[in-house]
GROMACS .gro file of C-alpha atoms in nm:
model
  283
    1MET     CA    1  -3.935  -2.662   3.652
    2THR     CA    2  -4.213  -2.434   3.765
    3HIS     CA    3  -4.347  -2.105   3.632
    4ASP     CA    4  -4.442  -1.853   3.895
    5ASP     CA    5  -4.456  -1.474   3.893
    6ASN     CA    6  -4.417  -1.443   4.267
    7GLY     CA    7  -4.304  -1.664   4.552
    8PRO     CA    8  -3.964  -1.702   4.717
    9ARG     CA    9  -3.639  -1.709   4.519
   10ARG     CA   10  -3.516  -2.068   4.513
   11PRO     CA   11  -3.202  -2.189   4.331
   12GLY     CA   12  -3.284  -2.400   4.028
   13GLN     CA   13  -3.637  -2.262   3.991
   14VAL     CA   14  -3.763  -2.125   3.660
   15LYS     CA   15  -4.005  -1.832   3.681
   16GLU     CA   16  -4.212  -1.653   3.422
   17ILE     CA   17  -4.220  -1.279   3.493
   18THR     CA   18  -4.405  -1.004   3.311
   19SER     CA   19  -4.436  -0.740   3.584
   20LEU     CA   20  -4.182  -0.464   3.645
   21ALA     CA   21  -4.301  -0.457   4.006
   22ASN     CA   22  -4.175  -0.809   4.074
   23PRO     CA   23  -3.922  -0.797   4.362
   24ILE     CA   24  -3.670  -1.011   4.172
   25ILE     CA   25  -3.675  -0.765   3.883
   26LYS     CA   26  -3.638  -0.474   4.124
   27ASP     CA   27  -3.331  -0.641   4.274
   28ILE     CA   28  -3.178  -0.693   3.931
   29LYS     CA   29  -3.252  -0.335   3.822
   30ALA     CA   30  -3.084  -0.214   4.141
   31LEU     CA   31  -2.755  -0.355   4.008
   32SER     CA   32  -2.732  -0.045   3.789
   33MET     CA   33  -2.599   0.127   4.103
   34LYS     CA   34  -2.245   0.058   4.216
   35LYS     CA   35  -2.335   0.040   4.586
   36ASN     CA   36  -2.584  -0.238   4.516
   37ARG     CA   37  -2.331  -0.430   4.309
   38GLU     CA   38  -2.081  -0.396   4.593
   39GLU     CA   39  -2.333  -0.508   4.857
   40SER     CA   40  -2.455  -0.810   4.661
   41GLY     CA   41  -2.122  -0.898   4.502
   42THR     CA   42  -2.303  -0.948   4.171
   43PHE     CA   43  -2.325  -0.773   3.834
   44MET     CA   44  -2.511  -0.796   3.505
   45ALA     CA   45  -2.383  -0.917   3.166
   46GLU     CA   46  -2.599  -0.868   2.859
   47GLY     CA   47  -2.593  -1.087   2.551
   48LEU     CA   48  -2.582  -1.457   2.470
   49LYS     CA   49  -2.211  -1.455   2.379
   50LEU     CA   50  -2.108  -1.287   2.705
   51VAL     CA   51  -2.316  -1.527   2.913
   52ILE     CA   52  -2.175  -1.830   2.731
   53ASP     CA   53  -1.818  -1.694   2.770
   54ALA     CA   54  -1.868  -1.643   3.143
   55LEU     CA   55  -2.011  -1.991   3.197
   56GLU     CA   56  -1.735  -2.153   2.992
   57MET     CA   57  -1.474  -1.975   3.204
   58GLY     CA   58  -1.629  -2.094   3.527
   59TRP     CA   59  -1.788  -1.774   3.653
   60ARG     CA   60  -2.062  -1.836   3.907
   61ILE     CA   61  -2.406  -1.748   3.774
   62GLU     CA   62  -2.686  -1.646   4.008
   63THR     CA   63  -2.964  -1.569   3.760
   64LEU     CA   64  -3.025  -1.620   3.389
   65MET     CA   65  -3.292  -1.406   3.228
   66TYR     CA   66  -3.415  -1.445   2.870
   67SER     CA   67  -3.698  -1.306   2.660
   68LYS     CA   68  -4.000  -1.520   2.574
   69SER     CA   69  -3.904  -1.506   2.205
   70ALA     CA   70  -3.572  -1.676   2.282
   71LYS     CA   71  -3.693  -1.967   2.493
   72ASP     CA   72  -3.696  -2.224   2.210
   73LYS     CA   73  -3.351  -2.140   2.075
   74PRO     CA   74  -3.114  -2.436   2.131
   75LEU     CA   75  -2.828  -2.230   2.278
   76VAL     CA   76  -3.062  -2.052   2.518
   77GLU     CA   77  -3.213  -2.382   2.626
   78LYS     CA   78  -2.863  -2.520   2.679
   79ILE     CA   79  -2.744  -2.236   2.903
   80ALA     CA   80  -3.077  -2.238   3.090
   81ALA     CA   81  -3.027  -2.606   3.168
   82LYS     CA   82  -2.667  -2.540   3.272
   83THR     CA   83  -2.777  -2.254   3.500
   84VAL     CA   84  -3.031  -2.479   3.672
   85ALA     CA   85  -2.772  -2.755   3.707
   86LEU     CA   86  -2.537  -2.505   3.873
   87GLY     CA   87  -2.806  -2.405   4.122
   88GLY     CA   88  -2.893  -2.077   3.955
   89GLN     CA   89  -3.231  -1.922   3.889
   90VAL     CA   90  -3.384  -1.892   3.541
   91LEU     CA   91  -3.632  -1.620   3.449
   92GLU     CA   92  -3.842  -1.608   3.136
   93VAL     CA   93  -3.943  -1.243   3.098
   94SER     CA   94  -4.132  -1.010   2.868
   95GLU     CA   95  -3.956  -0.770   2.630
   96LYS     CA   96  -4.080  -0.486   2.850
   97VAL     CA   97  -3.902  -0.628   3.153
   98LEU     CA   98  -3.582  -0.694   2.959
   99SER     CA   99  -3.579  -0.338   2.821
  100SER     CA  100  -3.629  -0.197   3.168
  101VAL     CA  101  -3.350  -0.405   3.321
  102THR     CA  102  -3.095  -0.330   3.048
  103ARG     CA  103  -3.211   0.030   2.994
  104ARG     CA  104  -3.225  -0.030   2.619
  105ASP     CA  105  -3.510  -0.006   2.369
  106ASN     CA  106  -3.383  -0.307   2.176
  107PRO     CA  107  -3.213  -0.526   2.435
  108GLN     CA  108  -3.034  -0.849   2.361
  109MET     CA  109  -3.241  -1.155   2.442
  110VAL     CA  110  -3.028  -1.293   2.725
  111VAL     CA  111  -2.895  -1.141   3.050
  112GLY     CA  112  -2.689  -1.313   3.317
  113ILE     CA  113  -2.629  -1.209   3.677
  114PHE     CA  114  -2.284  -1.324   3.788
  115HIS     CA  115  -2.075  -1.307   4.104
  116ALA     CA  116  -1.790  -1.057   4.070
  117ARG     CA  117  -1.426  -1.163   4.096
  118TRP     CA  118  -1.137  -0.948   4.218
  119LYS     CA  119  -0.781  -1.080   4.211
  120PRO     CA  120  -0.593  -0.980   4.530
  121LEU     CA  121  -0.288  -0.765   4.457
  122LYS     CA  122  -0.074  -0.980   4.686
  123ASP     CA  123  -0.143  -1.280   4.464
  124ILE     CA  124   0.006  -1.115   4.154
  125ARG     CA  125   0.365  -1.228   4.093
  126PRO     CA  126   0.464  -1.103   3.747
  127GLN     CA  127   0.686  -1.330   3.538
  128VAL     CA  128   0.918  -1.261   3.244
  129ASN     CA  129   0.727  -1.164   2.927
  130GLU     CA  130   0.421  -1.064   3.129
  131THR     CA  131   0.264  -0.720   3.091
  132TRP     CA  132   0.033  -0.587   3.359
  133LEU     CA  133  -0.171  -0.273   3.300
  134ALA     CA  134  -0.221  -0.024   3.583
  135LEU     CA  135  -0.484   0.249   3.546
  136ASP     CA  136  -0.501   0.554   3.769
  137ARG     CA  137  -0.856   0.678   3.846
  138VAL     CA  138  -1.005   0.590   3.506
  139ARG     CA  139  -1.349   0.752   3.500
  140ASP     CA  140  -1.528   0.657   3.180
  141PRO     CA  141  -1.700   0.313   3.172
  142GLY     CA  142  -1.664   0.289   2.795
  143ASN     CA  143  -1.294   0.370   2.816
  144LEU     CA  144  -1.237   0.108   3.084
  145GLY     CA  145  -1.429  -0.159   2.896
  146THR     CA  146  -1.240  -0.085   2.574
  147ILE     CA  147  -0.909  -0.094   2.762
  148ILE     CA  148  -0.987  -0.432   2.919
  149ARG     CA  149  -1.079  -0.569   2.576
  150THR     CA  150  -0.759  -0.427   2.424
  151ALA     CA  151  -0.543  -0.560   2.707
  152ASP     CA  152  -0.691  -0.904   2.650
  153ALA     CA  153  -0.626  -0.884   2.275
  154ALA     CA  154  -0.264  -0.775   2.329
  155GLY     CA  155  -0.199  -1.063   2.567
  156ALA     CA  156  -0.167  -0.863   2.887
  157SER     CA  157  -0.184  -1.064   3.209
  158GLY     CA  158  -0.432  -0.843   3.394
  159VAL     CA  159  -0.553  -0.495   3.487
  160ILE     CA  160  -0.478  -0.317   3.814
  161LEU     CA  161  -0.716  -0.034   3.905
  162VAL     CA  162  -0.544   0.227   4.122
  163GLY     CA  163  -0.740   0.469   4.339
  164ASP     CA  164  -1.104   0.568   4.285
  165THR     CA  165  -1.185   0.421   3.942
  166THR     CA  166  -1.506   0.343   3.761
  167ASP     CA  167  -1.646  -0.003   3.826
  168PRO     CA  168  -1.533  -0.274   3.579
  169PHE     CA  169  -1.857  -0.458   3.656
  170ALA     CA  170  -2.088  -0.172   3.558
  171LEU     CA  171  -2.319  -0.279   3.274
  172GLU     CA  172  -2.170  -0.024   3.032
  173THR     CA  173  -1.816  -0.141   3.108
  174VAL     CA  174  -1.902  -0.509   3.076
  175ARG     CA  175  -2.067  -0.438   2.739
  176ALA     CA  176  -1.757  -0.257   2.613
  177THR     CA  177  -1.525  -0.542   2.714
  178MET     CA  178  -1.708  -0.775   2.471
  179GLY     CA  179  -1.649  -1.062   2.713
  180SER     CA  180  -1.285  -0.989   2.800
  181VAL     CA  181  -1.381  -0.902   3.158
  182PHE     CA  182  -1.435  -1.276   3.203
  183SER     CA  183  -1.090  -1.376   3.079
  184LEU     CA  184  -0.863  -1.108   3.226
  185PRO     CA  185  -0.797  -1.076   3.602
  186VAL     CA  186  -0.889  -0.738   3.751
  187THR     CA  187  -0.743  -0.598   4.074
  188ARG     CA  188  -0.816  -0.284   4.274
  189THR     CA  189  -0.586  -0.112   4.520
  190SER     CA  190  -0.483   0.219   4.676
  191VAL     CA  191  -0.197   0.433   4.546
  192ALA     CA  192   0.019   0.360   4.850
  193ASP     CA  193  -0.036  -0.016   4.838
  194PHE     CA  194   0.025  -0.022   4.463
  195ILE     CA  195   0.358   0.160   4.489
  196LYS     CA  196   0.471  -0.064   4.776
  197TRP     CA  197   0.374  -0.377   4.584
  198GLN     CA  198   0.541  -0.264   4.260
  199LYS     CA  199   0.873  -0.185   4.428
  200ALA     CA  200   0.890  -0.543   4.559
  201SER     CA  201   0.751  -0.710   4.245
  202GLY     CA  202   1.065  -0.730   4.032
  203THR     CA  203   0.899  -0.538   3.751
  204VAL     CA  204   0.987  -0.230   3.552
  205MET     CA  205   0.711   0.032   3.570
  206ILE     CA  206   0.675   0.236   3.252
  207ALA     CA  207   0.443   0.534   3.277
  208THR     CA  208   0.308   0.766   3.010
  209HIS     CA  209   0.359   1.127   3.112
  210LEU     CA  210   0.354   1.466   2.940
  211LYS     CA  211   0.701   1.529   3.081
  212GLY     CA  212   0.827   1.189   2.970
  213ALA     CA  213   1.176   1.218   2.824
  214VAL     CA  214   1.176   0.878   2.651
  215ASP     CA  215   1.006   0.792   2.320
  216TYR     CA  216   0.766   0.509   2.404
  217ARG     CA  217   0.921   0.301   2.122
  218LYS     CA  218   1.265   0.317   2.285
  219ALA     CA  219   1.178   0.182   2.630
  220ASP     CA  220   1.302  -0.162   2.737
  221TYR     CA  221   1.000  -0.392   2.745
  222ARG     CA  222   1.200  -0.717   2.739
  223SER     CA  223   1.439  -0.755   3.031
  224LYS     CA  224   1.181  -0.760   3.313
  225PRO     CA  225   0.807  -0.809   3.358
  226VAL     CA  226   0.638  -0.480   3.268
  227ILE     CA  227   0.384  -0.266   3.450
  228LEU     CA  228   0.232  -0.012   3.210
  229LEU     CA  229   0.095   0.281   3.408
  230MET     CA  230  -0.165   0.507   3.248
  231GLY     CA  231  -0.311   0.822   3.402
  232ASN     CA  232  -0.658   0.967   3.448
  233GLU     CA  233  -0.840   1.092   3.134
  234GLN     CA  234  -0.833   1.459   3.235
  235ALA     CA  235  -0.554   1.502   3.487
  236GLY     CA  236  -0.299   1.242   3.382
  237LEU     CA  237  -0.078   1.088   3.650
  238PRO     CA  238  -0.036   1.255   3.990
  239GLU     CA  239   0.323   1.329   4.088
  240GLU     CA  240   0.327   1.050   4.348
  241LEU     CA  241   0.269   0.787   4.080
  242ALA     CA  242   0.477   0.957   3.813
  243ASP     CA  243   0.775   0.975   4.053
  244ALA     CA  244   0.735   0.604   4.136
  245ALA     CA  245   0.776   0.503   3.771
  246ASP     CA  246   1.107   0.360   3.658
  247ILE     CA  247   1.068   0.509   3.309
  248ARG     CA  248   0.847   0.794   3.195
  249VAL     CA  249   0.762   0.783   2.826
  250ARG     CA  250   0.571   0.994   2.578
  251ILE     CA  251   0.391   0.911   2.252
  252PRO     CA  252   0.509   1.154   1.982
  253GLN     CA  253   0.226   1.340   1.811
  254GLN     CA  254   0.187   1.552   1.502
  255GLY     CA  255  -0.111   1.771   1.431
  256ARG     CA  256  -0.327   2.004   1.632
  257ALA     CA  257  -0.474   1.756   1.880
  258ASP     CA  258  -0.302   1.802   2.215
  259SER     CA  259  -0.378   1.456   2.353
  260LEU     CA  260  -0.501   1.105   2.279
  261ASN     CA  261  -0.808   0.932   2.415
  262LEU     CA  262  -0.701   0.716   2.710
  263ALA     CA  263  -0.819   0.391   2.551
  264VAL     CA  264  -0.633   0.472   2.228
  265ALA     CA  265  -0.313   0.569   2.410
  266THR     CA  266  -0.332   0.253   2.619
  267GLY     CA  267  -0.376   0.042   2.307
  268VAL     CA  268  -0.070   0.203   2.147
  269MET     CA  269   0.136   0.134   2.459
  270LEU     CA  270   0.016  -0.225   2.503
  271PHE     CA  271   0.094  -0.333   2.150
  272GLU     CA  272   0.434  -0.167   2.158
  273ALA     CA  273   0.519  -0.327   2.492
  274ARG     CA  274   0.427  -0.669   2.355
  275ARG     CA  275   0.553  -0.622   1.998
  276HIS     CA  276   0.833  -0.876   2.048
  277LEU     CA  277   0.582  -1.136   2.167
  278LEU     CA  278   0.313  -1.093   1.901
  279ASN     CA  279   0.322  -1.277   1.570
  280LEU     CA  280   0.068  -1.360   1.303
  281ASP     CA  281  -0.016  -1.730   1.303
  282GLY     CA  282   0.224  -1.926   1.088
  283GLN     CA  283   0.478  -1.643   1.056
   0.00000   0.00000   0.00000
């Protein structure tokens, strides 16, 4: 292992960096922009737990970065050694650098740069008792991250992003997933390709819609694999997607609020769709 503030980037090399002007740090900071994540095929995950989760699930790490104060912690040393063994790069950085990269005043002590994974839509073949979640043009990173975490908790099989959605690999989204982005397959597709795929998939597509005539608790979630379709935060589902649904449902409400937050509504739908499959341990 060597310590070097400059020099070429070589897999397996450990560098000590204190300067914000270092080109490696500039490259990592650039991952805050979606176009740079797309071009490099990489994204940032912040926090020791998230990095450990990703490594345990076989995600490919490019760079591990940790603060100087964390270098003697056994778990940090362990994942640093694993990163080097996998051909990744390890950076020991100052708190100033870590704050700049994560855009936080009190950043967590570990950051990992991982290669993104997208599951091709054509490879999804839903089976009985599976629930897939489809999201139309979700815009808010926090909403998307919370939804991915909730889908994971409910036992959904994956998330399908339809149309122009926010990036599941944005730092804010990854944070909000609390590690679930590493355990749940994510797919992206166009509206037309999604509708074509769903019609041939052998699933029932159940969509939430303001004009839904069916109480969400009365829909049949058992006889076929289920696609739950949720609309955009502001506009809901466009007619093209709403018309493609097999069942349009609504969540009854009481009170003055005219709508639910998308993440909350999705959570309600997911746990209802999987109610017959969820049991407390030992009961």
